[in-house]
Structure formats: structure tokens, C-alpha cells
Coordinates of C-alpha atoms in Angstrom, one line a residue:
Chain A
X140 CA 0.0 0.0 0.0
X141 CA 1.3 3.4 -0.9
X142 CA 2.0 6.0 1.8
X143 CA -0.8 8.1 0.4
X144 CA -3.2 5.2 0.8
X145 CA -2.0 4.8 4.4
X146 CA -2.5 8.5 5.0
X147 CA -6.0 8.4 3.6
X148 CA -6.9 5.5 5.8
X149 CA -5.5 7.3 8.9
X150 CA -7.6 10.4 8.1
X151 CA -10.7 8.3 7.5
X152 CA -10.2 6.3 10.7
X153 CA -9.6 9.5 12.7
X154 CA -12.9 10.9 11.4
X155 CA -14.7 7.7 12.3
X156 CA -13.2 7.5 15.7
X157 CA -13.7 11.1 16.6
X158 CA -17.0 10.8 18.3
X159 CA -15.5 8.2 20.6
X160 CA -12.7 10.7 21.5
X161 CA -15.3 13.4 22.1
X162 CA -17.3 11.1 24.4
X163 CA -14.3 9.9 26.4
X164 CA -12.8 13.4 26.9
X165 CA -16.2 14.8 27.6
X166 CA -15.9 17.4 24.9
X167 CA -19.1 17.2 22.9
X168 CA -18.3 20.5 21.1
X169 CA -15.6 18.6 19.2
X170 CA -18.3 16.8 17.3
X171 CA -19.9 20.0 16.1
X172 CA -16.4 21.2 15.1
X173 CA -15.7 17.9 13.3
X174 CA -19.1 18.1 11.5
X175 CA -18.1 21.5 10.2
X176 CA -14.8 20.1 9.0
X177 CA -16.6 17.2 7.3
X178 CA -19.1 19.4 5.5
X179 CA -16.4 21.8 4.3
X180 CA -14.4 18.8 3.2
X181 CA -17.4 17.7 1.1
X182 CA -17.7 21.1 -0.5
X183 CA -14.0 21.0 -1.3
X184 CA -14.2 17.5 -2.7
X185 CA -16.8 18.8 -5.1
X186 CA -14.5 21.6 -6.1
X187 CA -11.6 19.2 -6.5
X188 CA -13.4 17.4 -9.3
X189 CA -13.4 20.6 -11.3
X190 CA -10.1 22.0 -10.1
X191 CA -8.0 19.0 -9.3
X192 CA -8.9 16.8 -12.3
X193 CA -10.2 19.4 -14.7
X194 CA -7.8 22.2 -13.9
X195 CA -10.7 24.6 -13.6
X196 CA -9.8 27.2 -10.9
X197 CA -13.3 28.3 -10.0
X198 CA -13.4 31.3 -7.6
X199 CA -17.2 31.0 -7.5
X200 CA -17.9 27.7 -5.9
X201 CA -19.5 29.4 -3.0
X202 CA -22.4 30.0 -5.4
X203 CA -23.3 26.3 -5.3
X204 CA -22.7 26.1 -1.6
X205 CA -25.1 29.1 -1.2
X206 CA -27.7 27.6 -3.6
X207 CA -27.6 24.4 -1.5
X208 CA -27.9 26.4 1.7
X209 CA -30.8 28.5 0.4
X210 CA -32.5 25.4 -1.0
X211 CA -32.5 24.1 2.6
X212 CA -33.4 27.5 4.1
X213 CA -36.3 28.3 1.8
X214 CA -37.9 24.8 2.1
X215 CA -37.5 24.7 5.9
X216 CA -38.7 28.3 6.2
X217 CA -41.9 27.5 4.4
X218 CA -42.3 24.4 6.4
X219 CA -41.9 26.2 9.8
X220 CA -44.3 29.0 8.8
X221 CA -46.8 26.6 7.2
X222 CA -46.9 28.9 4.1
X223 CA -46.7 27.1 0.8
X224 CA -43.7 28.1 -1.4
X225 CA -46.0 28.7 -4.3
X226 CA -49.6 28.1 -5.1
X227 CA -49.7 28.5 -8.8
X228 CA -49.6 26.7 -11.2
X229 CA -49.4 24.0 -8.6
X230 CA -48.9 24.0 -4.9
X231 CA -45.4 23.5 -3.5
X232 CA -45.1 23.1 0.2
X233 CA -42.0 23.5 2.3
X234 CA -40.4 20.4 3.8
X235 CA -38.3 19.4 6.8
X236 CA -37.1 16.2 5.2
X237 CA -33.4 16.1 4.6
X238 CA -33.5 13.6 1.6
X239 CA -35.9 15.9 -0.2
X240 CA -33.9 19.0 0.7
X241 CA -30.7 17.3 -0.5
X242 CA -32.3 16.3 -3.8
X243 CA -33.5 19.9 -4.4
X244 CA -30.1 21.3 -3.4
X245 CA -28.3 19.0 -5.8
X246 CA -30.7 19.6 -8.7
X247 CA -30.6 23.4 -8.3
X248 CA -26.9 23.7 -7.8
X249 CA -26.3 21.4 -10.8
X250 CA -28.6 23.6 -12.9
X251 CA -26.9 26.8 -11.8
X252 CA -23.5 25.1 -12.5
X253 CA -24.8 24.3 -16.0
X254 CA -25.7 27.9 -16.6
X255 CA -22.5 29.3 -15.2
X256 CA -20.4 26.7 -16.9
X257 CA -21.9 27.2 -20.4
X258 CA -20.8 30.9 -20.2
X259 CA -17.6 30.8 -18.2
X260 CA -16.0 27.6 -19.7
X261 CA -15.7 29.5 -23.0
X262 CA -12.8 31.3 -21.3
X263 CA -9.8 29.9 -19.4
X264 CA -7.0 31.0 -17.1
X265 CA -7.4 34.3 -15.3
X266 CA -10.6 35.1 -17.3
X267 CA -12.3 32.0 -16.0
X268 CA -11.3 32.9 -12.5
X269 CA -12.7 36.4 -12.9
X270 CA -16.0 35.3 -14.5
X271 CA -16.7 32.7 -11.8
X272 CA -15.9 35.4 -9.2
X273 CA -18.3 37.8 -10.9
X274 CA -21.1 35.2 -10.8
X275 CA -20.3 34.6 -7.1
X276 CA -20.7 38.4 -6.4
X277 CA -24.0 38.4 -8.4
X278 CA -25.5 35.7 -6.3
X279 CA -24.1 37.3 -3.1
X280 CA -25.7 40.7 -3.7
X281 CA -28.9 39.0 -4.9
X282 CA -29.2 37.1 -1.6
X283 CA -28.6 40.4 0.3
X284 CA -31.4 42.1 -1.5
X285 CA -33.8 39.1 -1.3
X286 CA -35.8 40.4 1.6
X287 CA -38.4 37.7 1.4
X288 CA -35.8 35.3 2.8
X289 CA -34.1 37.6 5.3
X290 CA -32.0 39.7 3.0
X291 CA -28.7 40.7 4.6
X292 CA -29.7 39.2 8.0
X293 CA -30.3 35.7 6.6
X294 CA -32.8 33.4 8.2
X295 CA -32.9 31.1 11.1
X296 CA -34.4 27.6 11.0
X297 CA -35.5 26.7 14.5
X298 CA -35.3 22.9 14.4
X299 CA -32.8 20.9 12.4
X300 CA -34.4 19.0 9.5
X301 CA -35.2 15.3 9.9
X302 CA -33.8 12.2 8.4
X303 CA -35.9 9.0 8.5
X304 CA -34.9 6.7 11.3
X305 CA -32.4 9.2 12.9
X306 CA -32.6 12.0 15.4
X307 CA -30.6 14.6 13.7
X308 CA -30.7 16.9 16.8
X309 CA -28.2 14.5 18.4
X310 CA -24.8 15.8 17.2
X311 CA -23.2 12.5 16.7
X312 CA -26.1 11.2 14.5
X313 CA -25.9 14.3 12.3
X314 CA -22.1 13.9 12.2
X315 CA -22.5 10.3 11.0
X316 CA -24.9 11.3 8.3
X317 CA -22.4 14.0 7.0
X318 CA -19.5 11.6 7.2
X319 CA -21.4 8.9 5.2
X320 CA -22.1 11.5 2.5
X321 CA -18.5 12.6 2.5
X322 CA -17.4 8.9 2.1
X323 CA -19.9 8.4 -0.7
X324 CA -18.5 11.5 -2.5
X325 CA -14.9 10.3 -2.1
X326 CA -15.8 6.8 -3.3
X327 CA -17.5 8.4 -6.4
X328 CA -14.4 10.6 -6.9
X329 CA -12.1 7.5 -6.7
X330 CA -14.2 5.6 -9.3
X331 CA -14.4 8.7 -11.5
X332 CA -10.6 9.1 -11.5
X333 CA -10.2 5.6 -13.0
X334 CA -13.1 5.9 -15.5
X335 CA -13.0 6.9 -19.1
X336 CA -14.4 10.3 -18.1
X337 CA -11.7 10.8 -15.5
X338 CA -9.0 9.9 -18.0
X339 CA -10.4 12.2 -20.7
X340 CA -11.0 15.1 -18.2
X341 CA -7.5 14.7 -16.9
X342 CA -6.1 14.8 -20.4
X343 CA -8.2 17.8 -21.3
X344 CA -6.4 19.7 -18.5
X345 CA -2.9 18.6 -19.6
X346 CA -3.2 18.5 -23.4
X347 CA -6.5 19.9 -24.8
X348 CA -5.1 19.9 -28.3
X349 CA -4.5 16.1 -28.1
X350 CA -8.0 15.5 -26.7
X351 CA -9.5 17.4 -29.7
X352 CA -7.3 15.5 -32.1
X353 CA -8.7 12.2 -30.9
X354 CA -12.2 13.5 -31.5
X355 CA -13.3 14.6 -28.1
X356 CA -14.5 18.0 -27.0
X357 CA -12.8 19.4 -24.0
X358 CA -15.6 21.9 -23.4
X359 CA -18.2 19.2 -22.9
X360 CA -15.9 17.2 -20.6
X361 CA -15.3 20.3 -18.5
X362 CA -18.9 21.3 -18.5
X363 CA -20.0 18.0 -17.2
X364 CA -17.2 18.0 -14.5
X365 CA -18.3 21.5 -13.5
X366 CA -21.9 20.4 -13.1
X367 CA -21.0 17.4 -11.0
X368 CA -18.6 19.5 -9.0
X369 CA -21.3 22.2 -8.4
X370 CA -23.9 19.5 -7.4
X371 CA -21.6 18.0 -4.7
X372 CA -20.7 21.5 -3.3
X373 CA -24.4 22.3 -3.3
X374 CA -25.1 19.3 -1.2
X375 CA -22.5 20.4 1.2
X376 CA -24.2 23.8 1.4
X377 CA -27.5 22.2 2.4
X378 CA -25.7 20.3 5.2
X379 CA -23.8 23.4 6.3
X380 CA -27.1 25.3 6.6
X381 CA -28.5 22.5 8.6
X382 CA -25.5 22.4 10.9
X383 CA -25.9 26.1 11.8
X384 CA -29.6 26.1 11.4
X385 CA -29.0 29.4 9.7
X386 CA -28.6 30.7 6.2
X387 CA -27.2 34.0 5.1
X388 CA -25.6 35.7 2.1
X389 CA -22.1 34.9 3.5
X390 CA -22.6 31.4 2.2
X391 CA -22.2 33.1 -1.3
X392 CA -19.2 35.2 -0.3
X393 CA -16.0 35.0 -2.4
X394 CA -14.0 34.6 0.7
X395 CA -15.6 31.2 1.1
X396 CA -14.9 30.3 -2.5
X397 CA -11.3 31.2 -1.8
X398 CA -11.2 29.0 1.3
X399 CA -12.4 26.0 -0.7
X400 CA -9.4 26.5 -3.1
X401 CA -7.1 27.0 -0.1
X402 CA -8.3 23.6 1.4
X403 CA -7.3 21.9 -1.8
X404 CA -4.0 23.6 -2.2
X405 CA -3.0 22.9 1.5
X406 CA -4.1 19.3 1.3
X407 CA -2.7 18.6 -2.1
X408 CA -4.2 19.3 -5.6
X409 CA -5.7 16.4 -7.4
X410 CA -5.2 14.1 -4.4
X411 CA -8.3 12.2 -3.5
X412 CA -8.0 13.2 0.2
X413 CA -6.4 16.6 -0.4
X414 CA -9.5 18.6 0.2
X415 CA -10.3 16.6 3.4
X416 CA -6.8 17.0 4.8
X417 CA -7.0 20.7 4.0
X418 CA -10.4 21.4 5.4
X419 CA -9.8 19.4 8.6
X420 CA -6.5 21.3 9.2
X421 CA -8.2 24.6 8.5
X422 CA -11.0 23.9 11.0
X423 CA -8.6 22.7 13.6
X424 CA -6.3 25.7 13.2
X425 CA -9.3 28.0 13.1
X426 CA -10.4 26.6 16.5
X427 CA -7.1 26.3 18.3
X428 CA -5.2 29.3 16.8
X429 CA -8.5 31.3 16.9
X430 CA -8.6 30.6 20.7
X431 CA -5.1 32.1 21.0
X432 CA -5.3 35.1 18.8
X433 CA -8.0 37.0 16.9
X434 CA -5.4 37.4 14.1
X435 CA -4.9 33.7 13.5
X436 CA -5.4 34.2 9.8
X437 CA -1.9 35.7 9.7
X438 CA -0.4 32.4 10.9
X439 CA -2.7 30.5 8.5
X440 CA -1.5 32.7 5.7
X441 CA 2.1 31.9 6.6
X442 CA 1.3 28.2 6.5
X443 CA -0.3 28.6 3.1
X444 CA 2.8 30.5 1.9
X445 CA 5.0 27.7 3.2
X446 CA 3.0 25.0 1.4
X447 CA 2.9 26.9 -1.9
X448 CA 6.6 27.7 -1.8
X449 CA 8.1 24.5 -0.4
X450 CA 5.6 21.7 -0.4
X451 CA 4.0 21.9 -3.8
X452 CA 2.2 18.6 -3.5
X453 CA 0.4 20.0 -0.4
X454 CA 0.2 18.3 2.9
X455 CA -0.2 14.9 1.3
X456 CA 2.7 15.6 -1.1
X457 CA 4.9 16.3 1.9
X458 CA 3.8 13.1 3.7
X459 CA 3.5 10.7 0.8
X460 CA 5.9 12.1 -1.7
X461 CA 5.1 13.2 -5.2
X462 CA 2.8 10.8 -6.9
X463 CA -0.4 11.2 -8.8
X464 CA -0.8 14.9 -7.9
X465 CA 0.4 17.8 -10.0
X466 CA 1.4 21.3 -9.3
Chain B
X240 CA -7.3 7.2 -61.0
X241 CA -8.6 6.2 -57.6
X242 CA -10.3 8.8 -55.6
X243 CA -8.2 10.7 -53.1
X244 CA -8.6 10.0 -49.4
X245 CA -7.8 13.5 -48.4
X246 CA -7.9 16.5 -50.7
X247 CA -7.5 20.2 -50.3
X248 CA -9.1 22.4 -53.0
X249 CA -7.8 25.9 -53.5
X250 CA -7.0 26.7 -49.8
X251 CA -6.2 30.4 -49.0
X252 CA -5.2 31.8 -45.7
X253 CA -3.8 35.2 -44.9
X254 CA -2.6 36.5 -41.5
X255 CA -2.7 40.3 -42.1
X256 CA -0.5 41.1 -45.0
X257 CA 1.1 37.6 -44.9
X258 CA -0.3 35.1 -47.4
X259 CA 0.4 31.9 -45.5
X260 CA -1.5 29.7 -47.8
X261 CA -2.2 30.5 -51.4
X262 CA -4.3 28.3 -53.7
X263 CA -3.0 25.0 -52.2
X264 CA -4.6 22.0 -53.8
X265 CA -3.0 18.7 -52.9
X266 CA -4.4 15.2 -52.6
X267 CA -3.5 12.1 -50.8
X268 CA -4.3 8.8 -52.6
X269 CA -4.8 5.4 -51.0
X270 CA -1.7 3.5 -50.0
X271 CA 0.7 6.4 -50.5
X272 CA 2.9 8.6 -48.4
X273 CA 2.7 12.2 -49.7
X274 CA 5.4 14.4 -48.3
X275 CA 5.0 18.2 -48.0
X276 CA 8.4 19.9 -47.8
X277 CA 9.4 23.5 -47.8
X278 CA 11.7 25.9 -46.1
X279 CA 10.9 27.5 -42.7
X280 CA 8.0 29.9 -43.0
X281 CA 6.7 28.2 -46.1
X282 CA 3.3 27.7 -44.5
X283 CA 3.5 24.0 -43.7
X284 CA 2.1 24.4 -40.2
X285 CA -0.7 26.6 -41.4
X286 CA -1.6 24.1 -44.0
X287 CA -1.7 21.3 -41.4
X288 CA -3.8 23.5 -39.2
X289 CA -6.4 24.0 -42.0
X290 CA -6.4 20.3 -42.8
X291 CA -6.9 19.2 -39.2
X292 CA -9.5 21.9 -38.5
X293 CA -7.6 24.1 -36.1
X294 CA -7.3 27.0 -38.5
X295 CA -10.3 28.1 -40.7
X296 CA -9.2 28.9 -44.2
X297 CA -10.2 32.1 -45.9
X298 CA -11.3 30.2 -49.0
X299 CA -11.2 26.7 -50.3
X300 CA -12.3 23.3 -49.1
X301 CA -10.9 20.2 -47.4
X302 CA -12.4 16.9 -48.4
X303 CA -12.0 13.6 -46.5
X304 CA -13.1 10.5 -48.4
X305 CA -14.9 12.7 -50.9
X306 CA -16.9 14.4 -48.1
X307 CA -16.5 18.2 -47.5
X308 CA -15.3 18.5 -43.9
X309 CA -14.3 22.2 -44.1
X310 CA -17.1 23.2 -41.7
X311 CA -16.0 20.6 -39.1
X312 CA -13.8 21.5 -36.1
X313 CA -10.9 19.4 -35.0
X314 CA -13.0 16.8 -33.0
X315 CA -15.4 16.4 -35.9
X316 CA -12.6 15.8 -38.4
X317 CA -11.0 13.2 -36.1
X318 CA -14.3 11.4 -35.9
X319 CA -14.5 11.6 -39.7
X320 CA -11.3 9.6 -39.9
X321 CA -8.4 12.1 -39.8
X322 CA -5.6 11.3 -37.3
X323 CA -2.8 13.8 -36.8
X324 CA 0.4 13.8 -34.9
X325 CA 2.0 16.9 -33.6
X326 CA 5.4 18.5 -34.3
X327 CA 5.8 19.1 -30.5
X328 CA 4.5 16.0 -28.8
X329 CA 1.0 16.5 -27.3
X330 CA 0.9 13.8 -24.7
X331 CA -0.5 13.8 -21.2
X332 CA 2.9 13.8 -19.4
X333 CA 1.5 12.8 -16.0
X334 CA -0.3 9.8 -17.4
X335 CA 1.1 6.4 -18.4
X336 CA 1.8 5.4 -21.9
X337 CA -1.2 3.0 -21.8
X338 CA -3.4 5.8 -20.6
X339 CA -2.4 8.0 -23.5
X340 CA -3.2 5.2 -25.9
X341 CA -6.5 4.6 -24.1
X342 CA -7.4 8.2 -24.7
X343 CA -7.1 7.6 -28.4
X344 CA -9.2 4.5 -28.2
X345 CA -11.7 6.4 -26.1
X346 CA -12.0 9.1 -28.7
X347 CA -12.4 6.5 -31.5
X348 CA -15.2 4.8 -29.5
X349 CA -16.7 8.2 -28.9
X350 CA -18.0 7.5 -25.4
X351 CA -16.0 9.5 -22.9
X352 CA -18.8 10.1 -20.4
X353 CA -18.7 6.7 -18.7
X354 CA -17.9 7.5 -15.1
X355 CA -18.3 4.2 -13.3
X356 CA -16.3 1.5 -15.0
X357 CA -12.5 1.5 -14.9
X358 CA -11.1 2.7 -18.2
X359 CA -8.2 0.2 -18.1
X360 CA -10.4 -2.9 -17.7
X361 CA -10.0 -5.7 -20.2
X362 CA -12.1 -5.1 -23.2
X363 CA -12.2 -3.5 -26.6
X364 CA -10.7 -0.2 -25.5
X365 CA -7.8 -1.9 -23.8
X366 CA -7.2 -4.2 -26.7
X367 CA -7.2 -1.4 -29.2
X368 CA -4.7 0.6 -27.1
X369 CA -2.4 -2.3 -26.5
X370 CA -2.4 -3.3 -30.2
X371 CA -1.4 0.2 -31.1
X372 CA 1.4 0.2 -28.5
X373 CA 2.6 -3.2 -29.8
X374 CA 2.7 -1.8 -33.3
X375 CA 5.1 1.0 -32.4
X376 CA 7.1 -1.2 -30.0
X377 CA 6.1 0.4 -26.7
X378 CA 4.5 -2.6 -25.1
X379 CA 7.2 -2.9 -22.4
X380 CA 6.8 0.8 -21.6
X381 CA 3.0 0.7 -21.2
X382 CA 3.1 1.3 -17.4
X383 CA 5.7 4.1 -17.6
X384 CA 4.7 7.7 -17.3
X385 CA 5.2 9.7 -20.5
X386 CA 7.4 12.1 -18.5
X387 CA 9.9 9.2 -18.0
X388 CA 10.0 8.3 -21.8
X389 CA 12.9 9.3 -24.0
X390 CA 12.2 11.8 -26.8
X391 CA 12.2 9.1 -29.4
X392 CA 9.7 7.0 -27.4
X393 CA 7.4 10.0 -27.2
X394 CA 7.5 10.3 -31.0
X395 CA 6.6 6.7 -31.2
X396 CA 3.7 7.2 -28.8
X397 CA 2.4 10.1 -30.9
X398 CA 2.1 7.6 -33.8
X399 CA 0.5 5.0 -31.5
X400 CA -2.2 7.4 -30.4
X401 CA -3.0 8.2 -34.0
X402 CA -3.1 4.5 -34.7
X403 CA -5.8 3.9 -32.0
X404 CA -8.1 6.0 -34.1
X405 CA -8.0 3.5 -37.0
X406 CA -8.2 6.5 -39.3
X407 CA -8.8 6.9 -43.0
X408 CA -5.6 8.9 -43.2
X409 CA -2.7 10.2 -41.1
X410 CA -1.5 13.8 -41.1
X411 CA 1.9 13.9 -39.5
X412 CA 3.6 17.1 -38.6
X413 CA 7.4 16.5 -38.5
X414 CA 7.3 13.1 -36.8
X415 CA 11.1 13.0 -37.0
X416 CA 11.6 16.3 -35.2
X417 CA 14.4 16.1 -32.8
X418 CA 15.3 12.5 -33.5
X419 CA 18.8 11.2 -33.9
X420 CA 19.9 9.0 -36.8
X421 CA 18.8 5.8 -35.0
X422 CA 15.5 7.0 -33.9
X423 CA 14.8 8.5 -37.3
X424 CA 15.6 5.2 -39.0
X425 CA 13.3 3.3 -36.6
X426 CA 10.4 5.7 -37.2
X427 CA 11.0 5.6 -40.9
X428 CA 10.6 1.8 -40.8
X429 CA 7.4 2.2 -38.8
X430 CA 5.8 4.7 -41.1
X431 CA 6.8 2.7 -44.1
X432 CA 4.6 -0.2 -42.9
X433 CA 1.8 2.2 -42.0
X434 CA 0.9 3.3 -45.5
X435 CA -0.8 0.0 -46.2
X436 CA -3.3 0.8 -43.5
X437 CA -4.0 4.4 -44.3
X438 CA -2.1 6.9 -46.5
X439 CA 0.1 9.5 -44.8
X440 CA 0.4 13.2 -45.5
X441 CA 3.8 13.8 -44.1
X442 CA 5.2 17.2 -43.4
X443 CA 8.9 16.7 -42.7
X444 CA 12.3 18.4 -42.6
X445 CA 14.4 15.3 -42.5
X446 CA 15.2 14.9 -46.2
X447 CA 16.6 11.4 -45.8
X448 CA 13.3 10.2 -44.4
X449 CA 11.3 12.1 -47.0
X450 CA 13.3 10.5 -49.9
X451 CA 13.2 7.1 -48.3
X452 CA 9.4 7.2 -47.6
X453 CA 7.6 9.4 -50.0
X454 CA 5.7 8.2 -53.1
X455 CA 5.0 11.8 -54.1
X456 CA 6.3 15.1 -52.9
X457 CA 4.8 18.6 -52.9
X458 CA 7.1 21.6 -52.4
X459 CA 5.6 24.6 -50.5
X460 CA 7.3 27.9 -50.8
X461 CA 5.8 31.2 -49.5
X462 CA 2.4 29.5 -49.2
X463 CA 2.3 28.2 -52.7
X464 CA 2.9 24.7 -54.1
X465 CA 5.7 25.3 -56.6
X466 CA 6.1 21.7 -57.6
X467 CA 4.4 18.4 -57.1
X468 CA 5.5 15.0 -58.3
X469 CA 7.4 11.8 -57.8
X470 CA 10.6 11.8 -55.8
X471 CA 12.7 11.7 -59.0
X472 CA 10.7 14.6 -60.6
X473 CA 11.1 16.7 -57.5
X474 CA 14.9 16.0 -57.3
X475 CA 15.3 17.0 -60.9
X476 CA 13.1 20.2 -60.8
X477 CA 15.3 23.2 -61.2
X478 CA 12.9 25.6 -59.4
X479 CA 12.9 23.3 -56.3
X480 CA 16.6 23.0 -56.3
X481 CA 16.9 26.8 -56.3
X482 CA 14.2 27.5 -53.8
X483 CA 14.9 24.8 -51.3
X484 CA 17.1 21.8 -51.9
X485 CA 20.2 23.7 -52.8
X486 CA 23.1 21.4 -53.3
X487 CA 21.8 18.8 -50.9
X488 CA 20.0 16.9 -53.7

């Protein structure tokens, strides 16, 4: 087994064993913290499909995170106010059911990704970054001005949504649910990497001219990757909103888009567990360094600088050596 | 006369004041290697670009198997049966040799959106990729990354990827570029055997290879075809000698 595989197993085992640690050390807050890390990991795993395999540096992935969050917020808001979402041409009620909310979040973030992708994937490089950023800002300011759903203040959902057979109000059960979804996304990502689509997408990043010359269209490959990527990040957004029981325009902020990219770079670009390692490290540092100093971002910035300058394979690159990953 | 597999009719292309291609009509017949030679700046790369679909001509047409493909972009022409190799190797450097060949097989099969089955599993794709690698003599390197290959092996892989497409014709842009005598001789042998499968339009600087391989030669100077004919005719053509071959021939 490669060192990277061992590292991945250790990370996974750590996440699975974390509730036990929290229980033994009587620190239940750790579970909430870990849930946050797992959800942010999921969001970054989504981004990694576009960025890591496809080479699409999207600075607008918070759009999908926010769409997922607002999908949850709007559905749950209507359920808790007993006001239907719409009455014409047919009645749509709100819901407090997680599976339904997830489905809506995934479908809508995929559709938004399709729209954004159709326009932005015509460009590349810096222009692509700028266009995705611009879309992010559009959604951000739209959310601020959408007073029906809290505008700038966002909206609170009083009770966490339900999942059949589970009590999601118990932190460890919600944590387990999020972890299962993260594992499913990672498994899908692993299968994708070995599939024809993974091979073609990976080649479209490295040598688009070659991909065209064998009769494939890099644009279509990237578009599909972008849609899948957005859908997974959207699902993470719905979970994140449920974790906080709160939705606000900050879920669309470009800073969050930037953080997703930072998770991937710190963990290791195009590494399966890169986003997970990066997000877990970020949440841990945010908690511990944040307790020491309000200015912890300075230290985090130094870490990022160090990784970019000296450890170009990210955390996993440092631990496992250069392998599958790329710069 | 048998119908040409690949044909250009009156291609014109200008970049500003520079007429890079001027009324170029050439044809590639079944079973032949047709070499296009010319000094630097003669418009060879521009011509290849127009044939492969990367550059849109100002006027004229490109026909593949008698069908007008001028309106098709690069992927469409590849699907129609045109396989090109690049002057500067266009290979996925991080991927293995086999994966690069699989990419070609995937393009030929036209189904790149399968996300669930492993691409390297035993089956038609894998067979096609391995057959192409065996043909160019890279079977032993199948698991190596392209970044680890020698320059010569990369040139062979370029040809292998084109082979996976099972094309109607090959368009090769300086396949010998950067090769030493030995590598050049090996690739010459390979291309020699390839013409039976599909004719080759060969743009090449290596005159030894051109004279060894070509059935016919077209000479391009300042975007125009100044001569076209058999190797003997081209060698004897005074205009060609003056413009290009100098004393070498």
C-alpha cells in the first residue's frame, strides 16, 4: 500500500473514531467542530473534481454552496411558517425532510452550474477565475437584496431538519450522516478518477489539443465536470445550513470560494483526500489558533505560503511524496 | 485514377499582409505517403492546421473520403477519420503510456462520459490501445509515465495514439523532429509499414526520411505549391533546387 493510501486510511479512521474521543474526553463540542470540517471537506471534494482533475480554478464555488444552503433555508422556512412556497400553477409546500432537501439542493446547484459553466467555460485561465468570481458576487448581492428570505440578515431555522430513522438533533447522528455523504462523494471521486471520463478530463487539462485531435470536445468534458462539482458542493451547502440552522448571504461570499481553493492547495491538488486534509486542518487551526489570537489568519497565511513555496504537493505531497498529484 | 482519401481544394489563408497559404490543392491517394516539404515559414504548419481543422481557411475546401469537412472543427474531423500527430509531442505527461493510448481508443469509441467503469479494464478499448502500442514497439513501456520516456519513445507514442483512431488517413507534422539517426531510422521503418493501413500526409524536414518514404512530394514555398510529383521529378526540378534543396540533392 502506498504511503498516500495509508495517510488516507488514517484520516478516515480518525474521522470515524472522533465521536469516541469526544465522548471519552467529555468534549461534545468537538463533534460539532468535526461536523463543520466534514461538511467543508465535502464542499472542497466537489470543487476538487473541477479544479484537481479538470484544472478549472473556480473562484465562485460558494455559489453552489449558497444555492444548496438557500434550498434548505427556503424549504425549511416555508415548512416552519406553514406557508406554501408557491400556489400557482401547482402548490409546492416547504419540507423538513433532509433527503428531499438534498435532492432539491443537488438539482438546483447542478442547474446553476450548468448555466454558469456554459458561459464561463468558454474562457480559461485568469478570465475563467474572474468570471466565476463575478457570478459569485452576483449571487451574493442578490441574496442580500432578497428580503423575502431575510436579505442581509439571513434566516434562522429553529429545528434541524429530519432524516428517516435518525434523530438529527443528536450531534453524533448528524455527524455520522455527513460523514457517510463525504465517504460516498470520495468513493465516487475515486471511481471517477479511473473511469474513461476521468481519463479524458485529466487529459483535457494537460493537453487539450490532443483531446480534440482524438475526436473529443474538452468543453463538454469540462462542463460535465463543472456540473458534478457544483452539485456536490451544493449538497455540502445544504448540510452546512442544517448544521448552523442558519442561512445567510455569507454562504455566497467570495472569501468562502477562496477558502475552498485553499483547502485543496493545502491538502494537495488532485489528491483524493487533499480537500479533506486541508479542510480538517483549516477547521482545527481556526479553532485552536483562533482561541489564542484573533489574528490567526496571519499564521494560517504563513502556512499557506510555506505550502505553496516549499511543499507543492500540499500536505499529502509532503507526507506521501510526489505521486499522482500535480502542481 | 482512384479517388483521393484526403484532398484540399484551393486553400487560401492570410494573416494580415502575410499570405500563409495561397491556392493550395493537394491530394492524398490510397496507400501512399505524400510528403510536403518546404523551407521554414513556407506555411506548412498553417496548412496542417487547416487540414486538421484548427485553422479556418479564408477560402477553399478540405475533403475527406470525398466528403467536404471544411465546416467541421478538430474533433469532428478526427471522428470523420483524420488522425494527426504533432510537431511538438502533445501527450499527457503525468499519465502512463497506456493511458495515453487509451485516450485515443476512447476518442475512437466516442464514449468519454462513462464514469463508473475502470477505463483500463479488459475489453475492446484496452485491446485497441495495446495493439497500437505493440505496433510501435512500446509494449514494455505501457506502465511508464510519459514524463519518463525518451524523446524518441514519445515520438513513437504520438504515432501509436494516432493508430488507435483506426483513421482513413494520417496527417503527420514533422514526426522525425528532434530525433537522432537511429530514432529516425526506426520511425521511418514504422511509417513505411503504416501506409498500407492508411495513407500518410507527411510534413517533414528530414530529407533522408522524405526521400526514403515518399511516393510523391509537394514543395511549398511562400504558401504556394511550386512543384508536385514523384521523388525523381522533384529532385530534378530546377525551381525546387533553387528554392529549397540547394546542393543537398
